[in-house]
JSON list of C-alpha atoms in Angstrom, two decimals:
[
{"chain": "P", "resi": 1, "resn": "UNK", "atom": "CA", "xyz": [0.00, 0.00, 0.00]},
{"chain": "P", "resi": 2, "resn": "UNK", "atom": "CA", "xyz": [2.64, 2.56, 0.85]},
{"chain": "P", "resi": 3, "resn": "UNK", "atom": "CA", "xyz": [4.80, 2.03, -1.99]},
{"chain": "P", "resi": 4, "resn": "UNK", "atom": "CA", "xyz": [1.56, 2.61, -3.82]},
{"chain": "P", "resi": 5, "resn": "UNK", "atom": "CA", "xyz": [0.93, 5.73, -2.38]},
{"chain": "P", "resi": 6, "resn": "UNK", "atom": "CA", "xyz": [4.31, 6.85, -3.13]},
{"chain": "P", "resi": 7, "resn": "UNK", "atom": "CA", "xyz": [4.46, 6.39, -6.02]},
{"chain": "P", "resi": 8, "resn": "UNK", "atom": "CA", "xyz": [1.09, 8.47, -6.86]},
{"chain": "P", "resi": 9, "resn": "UNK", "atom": "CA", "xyz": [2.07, 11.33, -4.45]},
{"chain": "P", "resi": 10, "resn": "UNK", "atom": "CA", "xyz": [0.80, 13.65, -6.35]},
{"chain": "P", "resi": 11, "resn": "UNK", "atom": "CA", "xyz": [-3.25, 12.34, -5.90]},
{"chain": "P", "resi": 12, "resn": "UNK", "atom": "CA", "xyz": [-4.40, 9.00, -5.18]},
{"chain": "P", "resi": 13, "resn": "UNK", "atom": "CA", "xyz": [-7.88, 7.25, -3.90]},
{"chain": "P", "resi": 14, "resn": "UNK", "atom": "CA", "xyz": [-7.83, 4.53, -1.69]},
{"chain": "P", "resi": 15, "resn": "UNK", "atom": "CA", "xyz": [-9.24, 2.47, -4.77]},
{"chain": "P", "resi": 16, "resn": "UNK", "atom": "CA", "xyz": [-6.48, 3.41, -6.69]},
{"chain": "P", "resi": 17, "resn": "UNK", "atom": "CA", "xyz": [-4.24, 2.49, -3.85]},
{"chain": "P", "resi": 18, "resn": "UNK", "atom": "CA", "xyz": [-6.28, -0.91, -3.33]},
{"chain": "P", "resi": 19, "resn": "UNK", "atom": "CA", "xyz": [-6.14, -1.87, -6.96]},
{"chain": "P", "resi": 20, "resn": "UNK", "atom": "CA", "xyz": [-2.72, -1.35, -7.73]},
{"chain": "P", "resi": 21, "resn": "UNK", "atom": "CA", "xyz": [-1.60, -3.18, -4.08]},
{"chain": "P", "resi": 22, "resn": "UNK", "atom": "CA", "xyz": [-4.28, -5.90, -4.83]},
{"chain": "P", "resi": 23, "resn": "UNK", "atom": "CA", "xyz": [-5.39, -5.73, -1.02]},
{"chain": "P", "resi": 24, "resn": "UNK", "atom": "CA", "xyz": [-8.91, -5.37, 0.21]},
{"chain": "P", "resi": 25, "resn": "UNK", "atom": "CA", "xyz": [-10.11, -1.86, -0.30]},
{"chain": "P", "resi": 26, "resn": "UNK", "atom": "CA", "xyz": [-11.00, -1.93, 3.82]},
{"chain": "P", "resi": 27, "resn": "UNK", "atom": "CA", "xyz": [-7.73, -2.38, 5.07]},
{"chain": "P", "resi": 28, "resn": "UNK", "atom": "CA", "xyz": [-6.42, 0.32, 2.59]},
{"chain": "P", "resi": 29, "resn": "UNK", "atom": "CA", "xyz": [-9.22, 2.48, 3.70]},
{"chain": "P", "resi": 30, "resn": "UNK", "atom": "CA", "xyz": [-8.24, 2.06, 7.54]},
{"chain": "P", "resi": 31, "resn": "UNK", "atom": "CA", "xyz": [-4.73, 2.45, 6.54]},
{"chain": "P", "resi": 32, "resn": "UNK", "atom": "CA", "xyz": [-5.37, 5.68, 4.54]},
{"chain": "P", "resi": 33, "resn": "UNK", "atom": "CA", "xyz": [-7.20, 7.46, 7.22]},
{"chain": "P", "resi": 34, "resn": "UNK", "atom": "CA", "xyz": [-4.68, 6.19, 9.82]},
{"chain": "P", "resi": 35, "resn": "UNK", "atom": "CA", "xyz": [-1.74, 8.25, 7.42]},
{"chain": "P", "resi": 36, "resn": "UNK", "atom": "CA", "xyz": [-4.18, 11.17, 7.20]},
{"chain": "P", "resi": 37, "resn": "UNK", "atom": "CA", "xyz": [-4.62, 11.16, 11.00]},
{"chain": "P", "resi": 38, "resn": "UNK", "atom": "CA", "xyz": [-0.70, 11.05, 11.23]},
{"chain": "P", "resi": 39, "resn": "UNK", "atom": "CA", "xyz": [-0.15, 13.96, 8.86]},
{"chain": "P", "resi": 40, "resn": "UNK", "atom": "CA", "xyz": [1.27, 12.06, 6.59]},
{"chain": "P", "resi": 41, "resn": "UNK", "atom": "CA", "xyz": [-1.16, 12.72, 3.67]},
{"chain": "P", "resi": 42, "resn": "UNK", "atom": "CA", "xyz": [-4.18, 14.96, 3.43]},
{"chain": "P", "resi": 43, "resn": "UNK", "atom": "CA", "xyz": [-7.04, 15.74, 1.32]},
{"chain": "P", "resi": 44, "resn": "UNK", "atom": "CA", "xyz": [-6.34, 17.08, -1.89]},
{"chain": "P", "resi": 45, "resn": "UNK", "atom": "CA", "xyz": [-9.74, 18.28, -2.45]},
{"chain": "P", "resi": 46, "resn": "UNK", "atom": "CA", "xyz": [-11.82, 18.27, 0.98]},
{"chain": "P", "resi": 47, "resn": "UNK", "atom": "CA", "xyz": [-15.59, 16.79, 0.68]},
{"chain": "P", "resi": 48, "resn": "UNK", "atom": "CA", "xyz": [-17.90, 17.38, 3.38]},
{"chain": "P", "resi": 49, "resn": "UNK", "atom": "CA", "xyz": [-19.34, 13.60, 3.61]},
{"chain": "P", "resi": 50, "resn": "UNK", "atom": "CA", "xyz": [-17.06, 11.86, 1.19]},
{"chain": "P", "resi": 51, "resn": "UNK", "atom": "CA", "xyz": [-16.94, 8.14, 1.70]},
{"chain": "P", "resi": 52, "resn": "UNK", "atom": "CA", "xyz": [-12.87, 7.31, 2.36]},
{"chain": "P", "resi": 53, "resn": "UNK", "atom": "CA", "xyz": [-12.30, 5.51, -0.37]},
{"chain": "P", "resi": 54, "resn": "UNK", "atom": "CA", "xyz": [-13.58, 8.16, -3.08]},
{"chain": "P", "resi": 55, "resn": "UNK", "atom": "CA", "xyz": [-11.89, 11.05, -1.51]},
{"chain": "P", "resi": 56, "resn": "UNK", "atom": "CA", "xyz": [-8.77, 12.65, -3.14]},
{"chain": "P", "resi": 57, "resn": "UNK", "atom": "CA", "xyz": [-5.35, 12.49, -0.99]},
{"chain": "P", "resi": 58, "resn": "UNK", "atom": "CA", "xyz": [-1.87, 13.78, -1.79]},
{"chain": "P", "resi": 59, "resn": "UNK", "atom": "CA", "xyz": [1.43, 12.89, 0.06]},
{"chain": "P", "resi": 60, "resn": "UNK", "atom": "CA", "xyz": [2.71, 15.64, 2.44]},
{"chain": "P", "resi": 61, "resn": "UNK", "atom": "CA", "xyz": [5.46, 13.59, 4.14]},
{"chain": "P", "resi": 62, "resn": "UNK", "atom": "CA", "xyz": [7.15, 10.69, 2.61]},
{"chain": "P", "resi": 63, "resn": "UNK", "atom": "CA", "xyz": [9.23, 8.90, 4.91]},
{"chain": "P", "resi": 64, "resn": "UNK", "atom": "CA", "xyz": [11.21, 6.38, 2.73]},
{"chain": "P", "resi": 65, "resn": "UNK", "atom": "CA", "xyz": [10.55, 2.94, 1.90]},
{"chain": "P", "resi": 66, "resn": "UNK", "atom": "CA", "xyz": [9.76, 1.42, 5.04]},
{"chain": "P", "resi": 67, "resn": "UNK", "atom": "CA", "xyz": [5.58, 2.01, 5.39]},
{"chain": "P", "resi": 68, "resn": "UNK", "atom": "CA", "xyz": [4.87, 4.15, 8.62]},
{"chain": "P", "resi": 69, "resn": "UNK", "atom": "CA", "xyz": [3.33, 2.35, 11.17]},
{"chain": "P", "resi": 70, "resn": "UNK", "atom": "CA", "xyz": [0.33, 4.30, 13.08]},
{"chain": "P", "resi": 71, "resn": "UNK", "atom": "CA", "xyz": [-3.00, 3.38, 14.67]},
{"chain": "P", "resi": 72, "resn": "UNK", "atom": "CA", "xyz": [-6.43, 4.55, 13.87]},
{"chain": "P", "resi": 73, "resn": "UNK", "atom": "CA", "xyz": [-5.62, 8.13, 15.96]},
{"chain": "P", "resi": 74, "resn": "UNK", "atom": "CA", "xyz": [-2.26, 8.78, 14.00]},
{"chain": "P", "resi": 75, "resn": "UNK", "atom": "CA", "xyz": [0.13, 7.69, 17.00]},
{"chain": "P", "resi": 76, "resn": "UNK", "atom": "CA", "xyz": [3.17, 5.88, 15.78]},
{"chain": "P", "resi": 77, "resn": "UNK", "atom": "CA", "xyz": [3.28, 2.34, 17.05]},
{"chain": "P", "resi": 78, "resn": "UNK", "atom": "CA", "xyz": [5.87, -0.34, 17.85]},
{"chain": "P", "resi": 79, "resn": "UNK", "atom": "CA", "xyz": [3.17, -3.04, 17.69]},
{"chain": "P", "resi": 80, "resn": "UNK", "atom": "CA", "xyz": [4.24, -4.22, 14.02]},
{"chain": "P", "resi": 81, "resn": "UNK", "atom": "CA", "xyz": [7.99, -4.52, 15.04]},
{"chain": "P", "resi": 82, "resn": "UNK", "atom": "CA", "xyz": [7.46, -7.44, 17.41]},
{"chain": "P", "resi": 83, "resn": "UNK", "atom": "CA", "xyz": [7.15, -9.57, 14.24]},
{"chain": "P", "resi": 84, "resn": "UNK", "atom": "CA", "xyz": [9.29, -7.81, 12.35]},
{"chain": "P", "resi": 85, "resn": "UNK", "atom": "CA", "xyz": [11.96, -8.49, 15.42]},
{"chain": "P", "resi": 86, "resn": "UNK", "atom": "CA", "xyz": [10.53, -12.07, 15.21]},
{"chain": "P", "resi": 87, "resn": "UNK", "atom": "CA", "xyz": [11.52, -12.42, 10.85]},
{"chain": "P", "resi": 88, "resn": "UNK", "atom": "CA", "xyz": [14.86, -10.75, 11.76]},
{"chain": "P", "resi": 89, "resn": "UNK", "atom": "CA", "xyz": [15.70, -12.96, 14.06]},
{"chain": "P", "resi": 90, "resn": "UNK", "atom": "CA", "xyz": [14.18, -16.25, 12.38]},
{"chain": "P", "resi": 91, "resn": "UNK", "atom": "CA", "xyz": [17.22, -15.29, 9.04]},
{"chain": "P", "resi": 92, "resn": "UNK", "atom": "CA", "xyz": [19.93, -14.77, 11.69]},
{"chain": "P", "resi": 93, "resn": "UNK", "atom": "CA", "xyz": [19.85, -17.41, 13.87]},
{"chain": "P", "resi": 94, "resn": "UNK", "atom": "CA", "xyz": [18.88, -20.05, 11.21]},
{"chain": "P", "resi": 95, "resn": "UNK", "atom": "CA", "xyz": [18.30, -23.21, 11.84]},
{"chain": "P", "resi": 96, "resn": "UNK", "atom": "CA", "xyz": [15.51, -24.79, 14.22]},
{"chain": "P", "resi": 97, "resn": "UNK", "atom": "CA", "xyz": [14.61, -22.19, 16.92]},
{"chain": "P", "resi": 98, "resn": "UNK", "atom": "CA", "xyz": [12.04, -22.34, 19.58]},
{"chain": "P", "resi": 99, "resn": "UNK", "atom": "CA", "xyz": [8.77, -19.86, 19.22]},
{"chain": "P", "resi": 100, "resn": "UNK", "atom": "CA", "xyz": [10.48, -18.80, 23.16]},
{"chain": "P", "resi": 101, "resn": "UNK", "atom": "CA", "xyz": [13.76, -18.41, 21.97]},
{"chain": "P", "resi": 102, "resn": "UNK", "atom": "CA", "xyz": [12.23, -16.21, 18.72]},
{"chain": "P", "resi": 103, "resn": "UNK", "atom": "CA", "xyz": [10.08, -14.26, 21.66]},
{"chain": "P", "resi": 104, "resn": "UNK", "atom": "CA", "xyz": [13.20, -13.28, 23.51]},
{"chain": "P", "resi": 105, "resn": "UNK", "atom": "CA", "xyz": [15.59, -12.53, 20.62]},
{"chain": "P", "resi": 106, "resn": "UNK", "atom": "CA", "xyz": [12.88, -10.40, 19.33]},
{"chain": "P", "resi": 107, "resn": "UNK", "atom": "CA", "xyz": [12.25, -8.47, 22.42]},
{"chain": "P", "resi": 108, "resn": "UNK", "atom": "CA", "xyz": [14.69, -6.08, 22.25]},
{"chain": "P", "resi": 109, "resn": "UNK", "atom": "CA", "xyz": [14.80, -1.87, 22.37]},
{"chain": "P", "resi": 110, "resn": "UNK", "atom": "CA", "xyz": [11.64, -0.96, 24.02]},
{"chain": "P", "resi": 111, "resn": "UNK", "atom": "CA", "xyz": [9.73, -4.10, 21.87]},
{"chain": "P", "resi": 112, "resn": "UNK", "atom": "CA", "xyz": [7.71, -7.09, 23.71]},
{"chain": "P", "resi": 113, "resn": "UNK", "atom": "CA", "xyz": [6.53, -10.30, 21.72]},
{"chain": "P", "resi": 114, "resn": "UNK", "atom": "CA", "xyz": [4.54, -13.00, 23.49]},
{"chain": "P", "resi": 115, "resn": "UNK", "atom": "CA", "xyz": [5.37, -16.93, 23.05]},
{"chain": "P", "resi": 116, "resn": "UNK", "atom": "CA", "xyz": [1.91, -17.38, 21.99]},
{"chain": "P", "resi": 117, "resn": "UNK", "atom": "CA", "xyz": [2.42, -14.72, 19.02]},
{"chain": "P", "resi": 118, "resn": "UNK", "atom": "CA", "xyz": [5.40, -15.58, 17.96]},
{"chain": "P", "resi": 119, "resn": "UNK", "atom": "CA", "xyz": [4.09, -19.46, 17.45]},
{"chain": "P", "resi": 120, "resn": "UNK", "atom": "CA", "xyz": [0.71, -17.31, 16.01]},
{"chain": "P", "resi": 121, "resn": "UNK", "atom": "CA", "xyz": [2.65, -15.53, 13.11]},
{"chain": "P", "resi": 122, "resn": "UNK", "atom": "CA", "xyz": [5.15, -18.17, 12.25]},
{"chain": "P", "resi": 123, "resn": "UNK", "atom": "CA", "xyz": [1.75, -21.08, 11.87]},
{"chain": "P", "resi": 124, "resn": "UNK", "atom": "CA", "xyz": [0.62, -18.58, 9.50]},
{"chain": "P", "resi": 125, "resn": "UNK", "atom": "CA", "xyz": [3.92, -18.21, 7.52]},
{"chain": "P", "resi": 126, "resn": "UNK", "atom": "CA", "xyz": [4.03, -22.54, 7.88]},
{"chain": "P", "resi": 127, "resn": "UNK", "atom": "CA", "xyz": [1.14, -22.27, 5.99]},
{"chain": "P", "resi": 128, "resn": "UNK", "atom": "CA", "xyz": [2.36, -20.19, 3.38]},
{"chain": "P", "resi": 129, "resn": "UNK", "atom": "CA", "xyz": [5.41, -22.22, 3.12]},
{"chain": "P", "resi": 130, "resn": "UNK", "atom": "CA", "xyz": [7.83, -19.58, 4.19]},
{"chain": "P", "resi": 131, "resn": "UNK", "atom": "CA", "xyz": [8.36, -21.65, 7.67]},
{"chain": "P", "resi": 132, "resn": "UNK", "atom": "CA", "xyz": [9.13, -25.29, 8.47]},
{"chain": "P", "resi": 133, "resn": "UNK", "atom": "CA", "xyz": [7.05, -25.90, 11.56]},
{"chain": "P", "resi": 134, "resn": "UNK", "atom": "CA", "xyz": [8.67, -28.94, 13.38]},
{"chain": "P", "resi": 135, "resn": "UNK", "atom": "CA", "xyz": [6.43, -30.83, 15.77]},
{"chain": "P", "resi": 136, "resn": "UNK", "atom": "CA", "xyz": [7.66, -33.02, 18.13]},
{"chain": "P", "resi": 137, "resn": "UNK", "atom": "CA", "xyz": [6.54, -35.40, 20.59]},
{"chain": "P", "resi": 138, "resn": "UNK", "atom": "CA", "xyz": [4.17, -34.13, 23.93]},
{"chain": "P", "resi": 139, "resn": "UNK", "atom": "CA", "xyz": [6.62, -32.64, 26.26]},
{"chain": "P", "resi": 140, "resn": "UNK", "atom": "CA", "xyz": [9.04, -31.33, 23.75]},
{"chain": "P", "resi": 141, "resn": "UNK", "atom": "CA", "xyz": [8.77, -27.95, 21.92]},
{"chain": "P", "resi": 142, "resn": "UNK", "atom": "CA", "xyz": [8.12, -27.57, 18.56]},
{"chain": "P", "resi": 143, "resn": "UNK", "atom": "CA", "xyz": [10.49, -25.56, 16.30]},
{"chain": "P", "resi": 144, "resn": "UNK", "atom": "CA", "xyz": [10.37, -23.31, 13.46]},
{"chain": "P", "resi": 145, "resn": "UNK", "atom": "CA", "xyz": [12.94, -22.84, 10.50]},
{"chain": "P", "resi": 146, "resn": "UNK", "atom": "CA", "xyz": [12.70, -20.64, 7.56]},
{"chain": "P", "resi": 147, "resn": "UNK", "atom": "CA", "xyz": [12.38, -22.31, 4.44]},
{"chain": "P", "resi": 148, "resn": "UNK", "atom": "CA", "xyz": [13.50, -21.85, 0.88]},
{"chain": "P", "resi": 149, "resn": "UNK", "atom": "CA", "xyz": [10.50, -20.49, -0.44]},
{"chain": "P", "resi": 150, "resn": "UNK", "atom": "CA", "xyz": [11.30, -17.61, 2.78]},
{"chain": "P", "resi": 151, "resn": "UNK", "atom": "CA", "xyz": [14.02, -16.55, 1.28]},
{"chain": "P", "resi": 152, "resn": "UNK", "atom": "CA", "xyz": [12.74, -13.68, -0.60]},
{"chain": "P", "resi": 153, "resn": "UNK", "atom": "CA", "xyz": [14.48, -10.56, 1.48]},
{"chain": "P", "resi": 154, "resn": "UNK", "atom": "CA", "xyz": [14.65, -8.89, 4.75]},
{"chain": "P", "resi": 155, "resn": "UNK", "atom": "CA", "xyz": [11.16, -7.36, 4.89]},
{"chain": "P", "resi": 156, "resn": "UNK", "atom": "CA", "xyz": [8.78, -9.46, 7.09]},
{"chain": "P", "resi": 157, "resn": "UNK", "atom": "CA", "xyz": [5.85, -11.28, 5.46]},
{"chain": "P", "resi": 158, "resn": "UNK", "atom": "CA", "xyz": [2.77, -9.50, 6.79]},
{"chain": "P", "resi": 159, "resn": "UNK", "atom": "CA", "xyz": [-0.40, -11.71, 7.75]},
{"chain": "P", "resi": 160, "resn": "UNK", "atom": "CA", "xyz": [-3.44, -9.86, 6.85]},
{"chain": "P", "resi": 161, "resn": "UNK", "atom": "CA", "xyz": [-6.94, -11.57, 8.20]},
{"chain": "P", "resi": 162, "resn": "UNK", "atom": "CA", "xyz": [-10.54, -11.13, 7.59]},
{"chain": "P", "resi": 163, "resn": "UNK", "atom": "CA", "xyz": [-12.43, -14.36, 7.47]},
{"chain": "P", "resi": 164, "resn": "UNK", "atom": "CA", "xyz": [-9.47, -16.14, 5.82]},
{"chain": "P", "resi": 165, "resn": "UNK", "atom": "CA", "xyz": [-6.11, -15.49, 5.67]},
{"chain": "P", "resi": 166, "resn": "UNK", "atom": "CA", "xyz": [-3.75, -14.07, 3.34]},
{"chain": "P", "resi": 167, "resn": "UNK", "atom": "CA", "xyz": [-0.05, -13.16, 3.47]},
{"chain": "P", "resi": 168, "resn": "UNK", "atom": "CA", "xyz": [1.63, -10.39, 1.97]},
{"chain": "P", "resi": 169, "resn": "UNK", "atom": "CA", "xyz": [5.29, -10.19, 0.74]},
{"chain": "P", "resi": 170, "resn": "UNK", "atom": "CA", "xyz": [6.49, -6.83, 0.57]},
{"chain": "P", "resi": 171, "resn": "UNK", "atom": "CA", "xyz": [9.59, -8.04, -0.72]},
{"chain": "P", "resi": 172, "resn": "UNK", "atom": "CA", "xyz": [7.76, -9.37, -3.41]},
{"chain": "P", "resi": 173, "resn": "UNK", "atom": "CA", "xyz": [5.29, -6.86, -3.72]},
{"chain": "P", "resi": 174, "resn": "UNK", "atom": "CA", "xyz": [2.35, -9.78, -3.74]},
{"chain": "P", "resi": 175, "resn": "UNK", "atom": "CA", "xyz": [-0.03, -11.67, -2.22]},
{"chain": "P", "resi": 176, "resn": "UNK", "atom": "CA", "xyz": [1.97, -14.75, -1.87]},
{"chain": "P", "resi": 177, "resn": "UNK", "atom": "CA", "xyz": [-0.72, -17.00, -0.09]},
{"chain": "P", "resi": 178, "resn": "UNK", "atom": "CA", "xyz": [-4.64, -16.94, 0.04]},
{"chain": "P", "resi": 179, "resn": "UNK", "atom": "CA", "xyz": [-6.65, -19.79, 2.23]},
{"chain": "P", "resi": 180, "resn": "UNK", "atom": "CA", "xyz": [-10.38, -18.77, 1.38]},
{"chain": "P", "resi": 181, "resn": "UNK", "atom": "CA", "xyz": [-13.61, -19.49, 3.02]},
{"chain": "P", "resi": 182, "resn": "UNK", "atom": "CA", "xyz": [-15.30, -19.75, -0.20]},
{"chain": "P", "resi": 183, "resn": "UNK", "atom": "CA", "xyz": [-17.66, -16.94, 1.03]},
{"chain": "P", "resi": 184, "resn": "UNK", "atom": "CA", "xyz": [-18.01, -15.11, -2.29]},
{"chain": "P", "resi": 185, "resn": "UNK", "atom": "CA", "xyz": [-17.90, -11.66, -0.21]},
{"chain": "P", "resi": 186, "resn": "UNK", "atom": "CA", "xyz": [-14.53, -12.74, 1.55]},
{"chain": "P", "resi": 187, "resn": "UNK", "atom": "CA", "xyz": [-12.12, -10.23, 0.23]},
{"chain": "P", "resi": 188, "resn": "UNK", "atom": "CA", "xyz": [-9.61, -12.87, 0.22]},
{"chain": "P", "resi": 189, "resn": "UNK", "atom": "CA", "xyz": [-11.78, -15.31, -2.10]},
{"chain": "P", "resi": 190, "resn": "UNK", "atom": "CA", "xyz": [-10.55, -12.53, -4.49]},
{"chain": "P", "resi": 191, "resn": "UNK", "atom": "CA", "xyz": [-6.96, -12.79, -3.91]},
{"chain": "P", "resi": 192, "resn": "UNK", "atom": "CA", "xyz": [-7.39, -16.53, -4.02]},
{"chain": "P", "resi": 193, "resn": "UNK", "atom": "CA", "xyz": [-8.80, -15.76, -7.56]},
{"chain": "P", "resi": 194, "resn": "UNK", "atom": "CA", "xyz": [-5.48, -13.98, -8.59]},
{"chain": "P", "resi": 195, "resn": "UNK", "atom": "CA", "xyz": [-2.85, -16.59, -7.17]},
{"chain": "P", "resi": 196, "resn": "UNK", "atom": "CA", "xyz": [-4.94, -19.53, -8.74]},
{"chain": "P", "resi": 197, "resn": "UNK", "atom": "CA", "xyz": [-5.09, -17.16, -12.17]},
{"chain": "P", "resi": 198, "resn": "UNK", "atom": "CA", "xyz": [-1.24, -16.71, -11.52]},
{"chain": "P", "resi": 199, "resn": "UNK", "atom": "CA", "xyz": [-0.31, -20.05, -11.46]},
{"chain": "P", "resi": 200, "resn": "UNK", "atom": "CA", "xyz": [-2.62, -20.83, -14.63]},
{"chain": "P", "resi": 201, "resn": "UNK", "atom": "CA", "xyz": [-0.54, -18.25, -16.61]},
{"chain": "P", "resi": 202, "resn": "UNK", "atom": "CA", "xyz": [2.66, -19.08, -15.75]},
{"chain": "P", "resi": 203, "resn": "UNK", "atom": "CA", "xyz": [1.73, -22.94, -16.61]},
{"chain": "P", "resi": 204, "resn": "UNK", "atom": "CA", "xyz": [0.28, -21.13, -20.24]},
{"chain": "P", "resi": 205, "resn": "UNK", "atom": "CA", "xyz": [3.93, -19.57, -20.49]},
{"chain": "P", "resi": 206, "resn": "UNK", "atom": "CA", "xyz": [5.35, -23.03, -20.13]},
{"chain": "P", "resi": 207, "resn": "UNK", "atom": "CA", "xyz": [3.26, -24.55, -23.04]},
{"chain": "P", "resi": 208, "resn": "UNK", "atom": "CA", "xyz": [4.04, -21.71, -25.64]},
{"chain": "P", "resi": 209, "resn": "UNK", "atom": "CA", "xyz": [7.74, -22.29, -24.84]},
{"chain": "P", "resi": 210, "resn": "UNK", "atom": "CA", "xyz": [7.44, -26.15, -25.13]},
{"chain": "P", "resi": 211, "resn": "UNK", "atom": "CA", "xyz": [5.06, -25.47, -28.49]},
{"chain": "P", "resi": 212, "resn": "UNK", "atom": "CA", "xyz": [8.23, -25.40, -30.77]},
{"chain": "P", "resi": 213, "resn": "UNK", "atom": "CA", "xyz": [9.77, -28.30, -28.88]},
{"chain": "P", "resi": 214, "resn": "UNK", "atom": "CA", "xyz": [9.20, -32.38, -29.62]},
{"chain": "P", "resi": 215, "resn": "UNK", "atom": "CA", "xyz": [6.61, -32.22, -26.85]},
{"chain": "P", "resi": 216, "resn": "UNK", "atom": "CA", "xyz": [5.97, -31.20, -23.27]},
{"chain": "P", "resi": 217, "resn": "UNK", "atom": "CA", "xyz": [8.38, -32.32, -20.69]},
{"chain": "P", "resi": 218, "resn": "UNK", "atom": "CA", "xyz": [6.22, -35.07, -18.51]},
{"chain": "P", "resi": 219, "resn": "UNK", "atom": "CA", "xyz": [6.61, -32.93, -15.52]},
{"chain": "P", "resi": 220, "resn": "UNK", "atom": "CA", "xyz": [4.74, -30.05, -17.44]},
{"chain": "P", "resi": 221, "resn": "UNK", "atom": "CA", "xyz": [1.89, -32.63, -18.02]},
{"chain": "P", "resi": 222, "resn": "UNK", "atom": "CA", "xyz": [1.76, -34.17, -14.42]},
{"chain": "P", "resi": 223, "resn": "UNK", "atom": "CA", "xyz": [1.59, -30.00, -13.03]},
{"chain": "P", "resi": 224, "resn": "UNK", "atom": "CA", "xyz": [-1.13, -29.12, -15.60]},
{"chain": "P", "resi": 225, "resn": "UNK", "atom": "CA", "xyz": [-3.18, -32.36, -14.87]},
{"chain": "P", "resi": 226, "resn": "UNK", "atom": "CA", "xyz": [-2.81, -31.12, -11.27]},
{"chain": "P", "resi": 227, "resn": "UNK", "atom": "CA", "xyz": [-3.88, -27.79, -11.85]},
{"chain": "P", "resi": 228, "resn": "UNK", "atom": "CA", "xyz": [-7.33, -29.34, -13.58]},
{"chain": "P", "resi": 229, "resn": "UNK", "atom": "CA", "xyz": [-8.45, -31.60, -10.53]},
{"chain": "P", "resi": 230, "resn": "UNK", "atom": "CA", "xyz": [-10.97, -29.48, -8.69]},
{"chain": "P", "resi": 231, "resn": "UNK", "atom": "CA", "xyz": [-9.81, -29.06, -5.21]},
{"chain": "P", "resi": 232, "resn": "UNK", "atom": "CA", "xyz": [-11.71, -26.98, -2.51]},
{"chain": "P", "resi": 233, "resn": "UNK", "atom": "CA", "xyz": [-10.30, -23.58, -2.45]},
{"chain": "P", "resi": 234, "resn": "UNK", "atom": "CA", "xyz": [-9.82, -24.23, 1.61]},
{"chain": "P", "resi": 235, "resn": "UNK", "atom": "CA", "xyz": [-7.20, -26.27, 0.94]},
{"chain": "P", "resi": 236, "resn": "UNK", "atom": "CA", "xyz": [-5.30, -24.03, -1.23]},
{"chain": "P", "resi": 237, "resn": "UNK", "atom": "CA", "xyz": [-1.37, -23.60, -0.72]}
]
């Protein structure tokens, strides 16, 4: 969303914003009055009664690639770091590290992270495939390790939820994992739309290179015969 908004400084809506950031036009809405609150953009062209996401805002203060974090009033907050301490920490150390060892690595300068989030955050990443979650026998802790798929960059994956899940890689710029309700007015049945749409494409790209070949590769065939079996979108990885 920010890098969005930075790059239309000049006048944006929070529908352009949602559109070109592909996240739900709710969270950009909260998000955009949060900034506004913050003083960080304003209206270009003040409306008396103007939903949010119609209204015209230009950037007033940019403050460099890393989003600002601020609540609903406009205070800066410290509550996003805890995770971000917690991704830091998960590329450092490597290896298999307990969700309390990630908790107190990650509690550092003025920032507290509960056991119980830390284990919250890194399920969802698991999920995603960014983490291996290792779980061992009753009595023993499980362990988390970052996987290959993780290694896209420094900037923790953030876990957006409404009645799903989704997970955004700002690293990537993307929606990198969708698990839908199937609710047709779950804004993350959309984003499950794009990934699914995604993967179609790229598997289209694959064919049109193979097209002047002998034939598709077998592994081509066994991914596209994959990609055909209907599979219920709650069990989409």
């Amino acid at each position: 969303m920010w890098e969005s908004i930075r790059h239309r400084r000049g006048g944006f809506t929070a529908r352009d914003v949602a559109k070109e950031s592909a996240q739900d036009i709710r969270a950009v809405e909260q998000y955009v009055l949060s900034l506004r609150a913050a003083g960080v953009i304003e209206e270009a062209q003040p409306q008396p009664g103007i939903l949010a996401r119609h209204a015209q805002y230009r950037l007033i203060s940019d403050e460099g690639a890393e989003h600002p974090r601020v609540n609903s009033r406009g205070e800066r907050t410290k509550s996003a770091h805890g995770v971000e301490n917690v991704w830091r920490s998960l590329r450092i150390l490597g290896g298999d590290q307990t969700a309390a060892d990630l908790a107190s690595a990650a509690s550092v300068g003025g920032v507290h992270i509960t056991e119980s989030a830390v284990i919250r955050y890194l399920v969802a990443l698991a999920e995603a495939g960014y983490v291996t979650h290792n779980r061992y026998a009753i009595g023993q802790q499980s362990t988390f390790k970052l996987s290959a798929k993780g290694g896209t960059g420094p900037r923790h994956p953030v876990v957006q939820k409404y009645e799903s899940m989704e997970i955004y890689d700002p690293n990537l710029d993307e929606v990198v994992f969708a698990k839908s309700s199937g609710n047709s007015a779950d804004p993350v049945e959309l984003s499950w739309l794009r990934l699914e749409n995604k993967r179609l494409r790229e598997l289209l790209g694959e064919w049109l290179q193979e097209k002047g070949s002998n034939g598709a590769s077998r592994s081509l065939v066994e991914r596209t015969q994959l990609e055909m079996i209907p599979m219920p979108r709650s069990a989409m990885q």
